[in-house]
Amino acid sequence: MKPLSILVSAALLGSASLATLPAQAALPGNVAGQEMPSLAPMLEQVTPAVVSINVAGTHVSRQRIPDAFRFFFGPNAPQEQTREQPFEGLGSGVIIDAKNGYVVTNNHVVDEADKIEVSLTDGRTFKAKKIGADKDVDIALLQIEADGLTQIQQADSDELRVGDFAVAIGNPLGLGQTVTSGIVSALGRSDLQVENLENFIQTDAAINRGNSGGALVNLRGELIGINTAIIGPNGGNIGIGFAIPVNMMKNLVKQIVDHGEVRRGYLGIMGGELTHELAKAMGYKSGQGAFVSQVLEDSAADKAGIKAGDIVTHIDGKAVKSFGELRAKVATLGEGAKVKLGLVRDGDEKTVTVTLTGQSDAKEAAGEALHPRLDGAEFENDSKGIKVTKVAERSPAAYTGLEQGDIIVGVNRQRVKTVKDLEKILDSNGDGGVLALNIIRGRTSLYLVIR
């Protein structure tokens, strides 16, 4: 390789002849003994904190047997068919607390897993226990019992800027620990229909299957996000990857550690994205912010003095780009958190302090109180409609076909926005009428018929 080094150097030096070059010609970046720029020193400190995760379990699926088919099996026929399918999977994780053995990953990596193993870069493997999770954000907290762990340092993801360098570390396609680099391509990405609560960092650092739950770090080796999803044909990388901001992860982990569960913060507003036309109509010059179309009575927002028509521009001094970002940040802050919201009202800037209520305070009704066939489900108002927050197994609501996370947006071709809207329609329908619920499930719109 030495002759190649000399030729390249000669080309760069212009008129210098090969005969007059020093015996050890140096490439640019190694002039006068300087080392080549490299991420290696940083990665040597960080990569021991990124782990591989292997899981195994049994996926149980239930399908309701239509009444017409149950007739052939007699009066004791089952109402549903159950199927069990074994599965194995892999992903990545990040050690955030070496003393307590806490490892963060994506919930979808370990969801329904009966066996979870964490493998370190030094070759050791440990069984892991799932401490808690948040399916809406796709974060799970694991714990292992091990000595000599390396934990990662965490940055302030609210300080990120588009164009900052980013490095993704994980276990793509089961190849083993792999490092890719890129930049922060965008911030505050939402409405991707990947998770229920979205406020993603977008990066062009290559992320592939198996990277889920791995680390996205800055050039100081500080964690800025948890790699979660990609957009690409057949699941391949095309330079559009998404990570959950580390600040959201920290809030959720604290709740899981303190309470054993996530206690969702609730503001009590409905609204949407601030379009250019809407901003102009409201006399607001910027196109960024969250528009408030309704404030729910006796909610945290109502008590703080927020009004319909307000535009939320900041949360705790940080700019709010969209309604989706506001919703995700508020939800992950947790019950009882105090936040300062910057508002624009009639062209004037205001700041209000809000004490967030808990998710239990946001639940408007149980399914049993609404309709016998909705027994076992719980509902709450959501910015998009009526969210199904829980469906008990083998309940009438489950047999109807409702699933946790469904959003009810219409009943019998009538638009519904709140549980009270649903109650009014059900009351007017009586006991014997057919109900057609218009459901948004992920990216799919469907109807469930209740008889």
C-alpha positions as CSV (number, residue, x, y, z in Angstrom):
1,M,0.0,0.0,0.0
2,K,3.0,2.3,0.4
3,P,3.4,3.1,-3.4
4,L,-0.3,4.0,-3.6
5,S,0.2,6.4,-0.7
6,I,3.1,8.0,-2.5
7,L,1.2,8.4,-5.7
8,V,-1.8,10.0,-4.1
9,S,0.4,12.4,-2.2
10,A,2.2,13.3,-5.3
11,A,-1.0,14.1,-7.1
12,L,-2.0,16.3,-4.2
13,L,1.3,18.1,-4.0
14,G,1.2,19.1,-7.7
15,S,4.7,19.6,-9.1
16,A,6.6,17.6,-6.5
17,S,8.5,14.6,-8.1
18,L,8.5,11.2,-6.7
19,A,12.2,11.4,-6.1
20,T,11.9,14.3,-3.8
21,L,9.0,13.0,-1.7
22,P,9.9,12.0,1.9
23,A,10.1,8.3,2.6
24,Q,6.8,8.4,4.6
25,A,4.5,10.6,2.5
26,A,1.4,11.5,4.6
27,L,-2.2,11.8,3.5
28,P,-4.1,15.0,4.4
29,G,-5.3,14.7,8.0
30,N,-2.1,13.1,9.1
31,V,0.1,16.0,8.2
32,A,2.8,16.8,10.8
33,G,1.9,13.7,12.9
34,Q,-1.8,14.6,13.3
35,E,-4.2,11.7,13.6
36,M,-6.9,11.0,11.0
37,P,-10.3,12.2,12.2
38,S,-12.2,9.2,13.5
39,L,-15.3,8.3,15.6
40,A,-13.4,5.3,17.0
41,P,-12.4,6.9,20.3
42,M,-16.0,7.9,21.1
43,L,-17.4,4.6,20.0
44,E,-14.9,2.6,22.1
45,Q,-16.5,4.3,25.1
46,V,-20.1,4.0,24.0
47,T,-20.6,0.7,22.3
48,P,-20.3,-1.4,25.5
49,A,-23.6,0.3,26.6
50,V,-25.5,-0.9,23.5
51,V,-26.7,-4.5,23.7
52,S,-28.3,-7.2,21.5
53,I,-31.7,-8.6,22.6
54,N,-33.0,-12.0,21.7
55,V,-36.6,-13.0,22.5
56,A,-38.9,-16.0,22.2
57,G,-42.5,-16.5,23.0
58,T,-46.0,-17.5,21.7
59,H,-48.3,-15.2,19.9
60,V,-51.9,-15.8,20.8
61,S,-54.5,-14.6,18.3
62,R,-58.2,-14.7,18.8
63,Q,-60.9,-14.5,16.1
64,R,-64.6,-14.2,16.8
65,I,-66.7,-17.0,15.3
66,P,-69.7,-15.6,13.5
67,D,-73.0,-16.5,15.0
68,A,-74.1,-18.2,11.8
69,F,-71.2,-20.7,12.1
70,R,-71.6,-21.2,15.8
71,F,-75.1,-22.6,15.2
72,F,-73.6,-25.8,13.7
73,F,-71.6,-26.5,16.9
74,G,-74.6,-26.5,19.3
75,P,-75.4,-24.3,22.3
76,N,-72.0,-24.8,24.0
77,A,-70.0,-23.7,21.0
78,P,-67.1,-21.3,21.7
79,Q,-67.5,-17.7,20.8
80,E,-64.0,-17.3,19.5
81,Q,-61.2,-19.3,18.0
82,T,-57.7,-19.2,19.6
83,R,-54.5,-19.8,17.7
84,E,-51.0,-20.0,19.2
85,Q,-47.9,-19.3,17.0
86,P,-44.4,-19.6,18.5
87,F,-42.0,-16.8,17.5
88,E,-38.4,-15.7,17.9
89,G,-37.0,-12.2,17.4
90,L,-34.1,-9.9,17.9
91,G,-33.4,-6.3,18.5
92,S,-31.2,-3.9,20.3
93,G,-31.1,-2.1,23.7
94,V,-29.3,0.6,25.6
95,I,-27.9,0.3,29.2
96,I,-29.0,3.5,30.9
97,D,-28.3,2.6,34.5
98,A,-25.4,0.3,35.2
99,K,-25.9,0.1,39.0
100,N,-29.5,-1.2,38.7
101,G,-29.0,-3.0,35.4
102,Y,-31.7,-1.0,33.5
103,V,-31.9,-1.5,29.8
104,V,-34.2,0.4,27.5
105,T,-35.5,-1.0,24.2
106,N,-38.6,-0.7,22.1
107,N,-41.8,-2.3,23.4
108,H,-42.4,-4.1,20.1
109,V,-39.0,-5.9,20.5
110,V,-40.1,-7.6,23.7
111,D,-43.9,-7.5,23.5
112,E,-45.5,-10.9,24.3
113,A,-42.0,-12.5,24.8
114,D,-41.8,-15.3,27.4
115,K,-38.0,-15.3,27.2
116,I,-35.7,-12.3,26.9
117,E,-31.9,-12.5,26.7
118,V,-29.5,-9.5,26.7
119,S,-26.1,-10.1,25.1
120,L,-23.2,-7.6,25.9
121,T,-20.3,-6.7,23.6
122,D,-17.9,-8.7,25.9
123,G,-19.8,-11.9,25.1
124,R,-21.8,-12.3,28.3
125,T,-25.5,-13.1,28.1
126,F,-28.1,-12.5,30.8
127,K,-31.8,-13.3,31.2
128,A,-33.8,-10.0,31.5
129,K,-36.9,-9.1,33.3
130,K,-39.5,-6.7,31.8
131,I,-40.1,-4.0,34.4
132,G,-42.7,-2.0,32.4
133,A,-43.6,-0.5,29.1
134,D,-45.5,2.1,27.2
135,K,-47.1,0.7,24.0
136,D,-48.2,4.1,22.8
137,V,-44.7,5.4,22.6
138,D,-43.0,2.0,22.1
139,I,-40.7,2.1,25.0
140,A,-39.9,-0.8,27.4
141,L,-37.7,-1.0,30.4
142,L,-35.8,-4.3,31.2
143,Q,-33.5,-5.2,34.1
144,I,-30.6,-7.6,34.2
145,E,-28.4,-8.7,37.1
146,A,-24.8,-8.2,36.1
147,D,-21.6,-6.6,37.2
148,G,-19.2,-4.5,35.2
149,L,-21.8,-2.8,33.0
150,T,-21.3,0.4,31.1
151,Q,-24.1,2.9,31.0
152,I,-24.6,5.6,28.3
153,Q,-24.6,9.3,29.0
154,Q,-27.8,11.1,28.0
155,A,-28.1,14.4,26.2
156,D,-30.9,17.0,26.2
157,S,-32.9,16.1,23.0
158,D,-34.7,19.4,23.1
159,E,-31.3,21.1,22.2
160,L,-31.0,19.1,18.9
161,R,-30.9,21.0,15.6
162,V,-31.4,19.8,12.1
163,G,-28.0,19.1,10.7
164,D,-26.4,17.8,13.9
165,F,-24.3,14.7,13.3
166,A,-25.9,11.5,14.5
167,V,-24.6,7.9,14.9
168,A,-26.8,4.8,15.1
169,I,-25.6,1.7,17.0
170,G,-27.5,-1.6,17.0
171,N,-27.8,-5.1,15.9
172,P,-29.3,-5.0,12.3
173,L,-30.4,-8.2,10.7
174,G,-28.7,-10.2,13.5
175,L,-25.3,-9.4,12.1
176,G,-23.9,-8.2,15.4
177,Q,-23.2,-4.7,16.7
178,T,-23.0,-2.3,13.8
179,V,-22.4,1.5,13.6
180,T,-23.7,3.9,10.9
181,S,-23.6,7.7,10.7
182,G,-25.6,10.5,9.3
183,I,-27.3,13.7,10.5
184,V,-30.5,14.8,12.2
185,S,-32.7,15.2,9.1
186,A,-35.8,16.6,10.9
187,L,-37.3,17.0,14.3
188,G,-40.8,16.6,15.7
189,R,-42.1,14.2,13.1
190,S,-45.6,13.0,13.8
191,D,-48.7,11.7,12.0
192,L,-46.7,8.8,10.6
193,Q,-49.1,6.3,12.0
194,V,-46.2,4.3,13.4
195,E,-47.1,4.8,17.1
196,N,-50.0,6.4,18.9
197,L,-47.8,9.2,20.4
198,E,-45.2,10.4,17.9
199,N,-42.5,13.1,18.2
200,F,-39.7,11.5,16.2
201,I,-36.2,12.5,15.4
202,Q,-35.6,11.7,11.7
203,T,-32.1,10.7,10.6
204,D,-30.4,9.4,7.5
205,A,-28.1,7.2,9.6
206,A,-28.8,3.7,8.2
207,I,-31.3,1.9,10.4
208,N,-32.5,-1.6,9.5
209,R,-34.5,-4.5,11.1
210,G,-32.8,-5.4,14.4
211,N,-31.7,-1.8,15.0
212,S,-35.0,-1.3,16.9
213,G,-34.3,-0.3,20.5
214,G,-30.7,0.7,19.7
215,A,-28.9,4.0,20.4
216,L,-28.8,7.2,18.4
217,V,-26.0,9.3,19.8
218,N,-24.3,12.6,19.1
219,L,-20.5,13.0,18.4
220,R,-19.9,13.3,22.2
221,G,-21.3,9.8,22.6
222,E,-24.4,11.0,24.4
223,L,-27.7,9.3,23.8
224,I,-30.2,11.5,21.9
225,G,-32.8,8.9,20.8
226,I,-33.9,5.3,20.7
227,N,-34.0,4.0,17.2
228,T,-37.6,2.8,16.4
229,A,-38.8,2.7,12.8
230,I,-37.9,3.2,9.2
231,I,-39.7,4.0,6.0
232,G,-38.5,1.9,3.1
233,P,-39.5,-0.7,0.6
234,N,-39.6,-4.2,2.1
235,G,-38.3,-2.9,5.3
236,G,-34.9,-1.9,3.8
237,N,-33.0,1.3,4.6
238,I,-33.4,4.3,2.2
239,G,-32.1,6.9,4.6
240,I,-35.3,7.7,6.4
241,G,-35.2,6.4,10.0
242,F,-36.9,7.6,13.2
243,A,-35.9,7.6,16.8
244,I,-37.8,8.4,20.0
245,P,-36.2,11.5,21.7
246,V,-34.3,10.7,24.8
247,N,-36.2,13.3,26.9
248,M,-39.4,11.4,26.2
249,M,-37.8,8.1,27.2
250,K,-36.4,9.6,30.4
251,N,-39.8,10.8,31.5
252,L,-41.4,7.4,30.8
253,V,-38.6,5.4,32.5
254,K,-38.9,7.6,35.7
255,Q,-42.6,6.8,35.9
256,I,-42.1,3.1,35.4
257,V,-39.4,3.0,38.1
258,D,-41.4,5.2,40.5
259,H,-44.9,3.7,40.0
260,G,-44.4,0.5,38.2
261,E,-46.4,1.9,35.3
262,V,-46.8,4.9,33.0
263,R,-49.1,7.6,34.4
264,R,-50.0,9.6,31.4
265,G,-50.2,13.4,31.7
266,Y,-53.4,14.9,30.4
267,L,-54.0,18.5,29.3
268,G,-57.6,18.4,28.2
269,I,-57.7,20.1,24.8
270,M,-58.7,19.1,21.3
271,G,-57.2,20.6,18.2
272,G,-55.0,20.1,15.2
273,E,-52.1,21.2,13.1
274,L,-51.6,24.8,12.4
275,T,-51.8,25.3,8.6
276,H,-50.6,28.4,6.8
277,E,-54.2,29.3,6.0
278,L,-55.4,28.8,9.6
279,A,-52.4,30.8,11.0
280,K,-53.3,33.7,8.6
281,A,-56.9,33.6,9.6
282,M,-56.0,33.7,13.3
283,G,-53.5,36.6,12.7
284,Y,-50.5,34.5,13.5
285,K,-47.4,35.0,11.3
286,S,-45.6,31.7,12.0
287,G,-46.7,28.4,10.6
288,Q,-45.6,26.4,13.6
289,G,-47.6,25.6,16.7
290,A,-50.6,23.7,18.0
291,F,-54.1,25.0,17.4
292,V,-56.7,24.6,20.2
293,S,-60.2,24.0,18.9
294,Q,-61.8,22.9,22.1
295,V,-61.0,23.0,25.8
296,L,-62.7,20.2,27.8
297,E,-64.7,21.4,30.9
298,D,-62.9,21.1,34.3
299,S,-59.7,19.9,32.6
300,A,-56.2,21.0,33.4
301,A,-56.2,23.3,30.4
302,D,-59.6,24.8,31.5
303,K,-58.3,25.5,35.0
304,A,-55.2,27.1,33.6
305,G,-57.2,29.5,31.5
306,I,-56.5,28.1,28.0
307,K,-59.3,28.9,25.6
308,A,-60.5,27.6,22.2
309,G,-58.7,29.5,19.4
310,D,-55.4,29.7,21.3
311,I,-52.2,28.7,19.6
312,V,-49.7,26.9,21.8
313,T,-46.2,28.0,20.7
314,H,-43.9,26.8,23.5
315,I,-43.8,24.2,26.2
316,D,-41.3,24.9,29.0
317,G,-39.6,27.5,26.8
318,K,-39.1,25.1,23.9
319,A,-40.8,25.8,20.6
320,V,-43.8,23.6,19.7
321,K,-43.8,22.7,16.0
322,S,-47.1,20.8,15.8
323,F,-50.1,19.5,17.7
324,G,-48.7,16.0,17.5
325,E,-45.5,17.1,19.2
326,L,-47.4,18.9,22.0
327,R,-49.6,15.8,22.5
328,A,-46.7,13.5,22.7
329,K,-44.7,15.7,25.1
330,V,-47.6,16.3,27.4
331,A,-48.6,12.6,27.5
332,T,-45.1,11.5,28.5
333,L,-44.5,14.2,31.1
334,G,-46.7,12.3,33.6
335,E,-49.5,13.0,36.0
336,G,-48.9,15.9,38.3
337,A,-46.2,17.5,36.2
338,K,-46.2,21.4,36.0
339,V,-45.5,22.9,32.6
340,K,-45.4,26.4,31.2
341,L,-47.2,26.8,27.9
342,G,-46.6,29.8,25.7
343,L,-49.7,30.9,23.9
344,V,-50.8,33.3,21.2
345,R,-54.3,34.7,21.7
346,D,-55.7,37.4,19.4
347,G,-52.2,38.3,18.4
348,D,-51.0,38.7,22.0
349,E,-48.4,36.4,23.6
350,K,-49.3,34.8,27.0
351,T,-47.7,32.2,29.3
352,V,-49.8,29.9,31.5
353,T,-48.7,27.3,34.1
354,V,-50.6,24.0,33.9
355,T,-50.7,21.1,36.3
356,L,-51.4,18.0,34.3
357,T,-54.0,15.6,35.5
358,G,-53.7,11.9,35.2
359,Q,-55.1,9.6,32.5
360,S,-57.7,8.3,35.0
361,D,-59.1,11.8,35.2
362,A,-59.4,11.8,31.5
363,K,-61.5,8.7,31.2
364,E,-65.0,9.8,30.4
365,A,-66.9,6.5,30.4
366,A,-66.8,2.8,30.6
367,G,-68.3,0.7,27.9
368,E,-70.9,-1.0,30.2
369,A,-72.5,2.4,30.8
370,L,-72.8,3.1,27.1
371,H,-74.0,-0.1,25.6
372,P,-74.2,-3.8,26.7
373,R,-72.0,-4.9,23.8
374,L,-69.4,-2.4,24.7
375,D,-68.9,-3.8,28.2
376,G,-65.3,-4.4,29.0
377,A,-64.0,-1.4,27.1
378,E,-62.9,2.0,28.4
379,F,-62.9,5.2,26.4
380,E,-61.4,8.7,26.6
381,N,-61.6,11.8,24.5
382,D,-58.7,12.1,22.0
383,S,-57.7,14.8,19.5
384,K,-58.8,12.5,16.7
385,G,-62.0,11.2,18.2
386,I,-62.9,8.7,21.0
387,K,-59.9,6.5,21.9
388,V,-60.4,2.9,23.1
389,T,-58.0,2.8,26.0
390,K,-58.7,-0.7,27.2
391,V,-60.5,-3.9,26.1
392,A,-60.8,-6.7,28.6
393,E,-60.2,-10.2,27.2
394,R,-63.3,-12.3,26.5
395,S,-65.5,-9.3,27.2
396,P,-68.5,-8.3,25.0
397,A,-66.5,-5.4,23.6
398,A,-63.7,-7.9,22.6
399,Y,-66.2,-10.1,20.8
400,T,-67.6,-7.1,19.0
401,G,-64.1,-6.6,17.5
402,L,-62.9,-3.5,19.4
403,E,-59.2,-3.3,20.1
404,Q,-57.1,-1.1,22.3
405,G,-55.9,1.9,20.4
406,D,-59.0,2.1,18.1
407,I,-60.3,5.6,17.5
408,I,-64.1,5.9,17.0
409,V,-64.8,8.8,14.7
410,G,-68.4,8.1,13.6
411,V,-71.6,6.3,14.6
412,N,-74.3,5.6,12.0
413,R,-72.7,8.1,9.6
414,Q,-72.7,10.8,12.3
415,R,-69.3,12.4,13.3
416,V,-68.4,12.0,16.9
417,K,-65.6,13.8,18.7
418,T,-66.2,13.1,22.4
419,V,-67.7,10.4,24.6
420,K,-70.7,12.7,25.2
421,D,-71.4,12.7,21.5
422,L,-71.4,8.9,21.5
423,E,-73.7,8.8,24.6
424,K,-76.2,11.1,22.9
425,I,-76.3,8.9,19.8
426,L,-76.6,5.7,21.8
427,D,-79.4,7.1,23.9
428,S,-81.4,8.2,20.9
429,N,-80.8,4.8,19.2
430,G,-82.6,2.8,21.9
431,D,-81.9,-0.8,22.8
432,G,-82.8,-2.6,19.6
433,G,-81.2,-0.5,16.9
434,V,-78.1,-1.5,14.9
435,L,-75.0,0.6,15.4
436,A,-72.3,1.0,12.8
437,L,-69.1,2.3,14.5
438,N,-66.6,4.0,12.1
439,I,-63.1,3.0,13.5
440,I,-59.7,4.2,12.6
441,R,-57.2,1.4,13.3
442,G,-53.6,2.4,12.4
443,R,-53.9,3.5,8.8
444,T,-57.1,1.6,8.2
445,S,-60.7,2.9,8.4
446,L,-63.3,0.2,9.1
447,Y,-66.8,-0.3,10.4
448,L,-67.9,-2.5,13.3
449,V,-71.6,-3.4,13.4
450,I,-73.2,-3.8,16.8
451,R,-76.6,-5.5,16.9
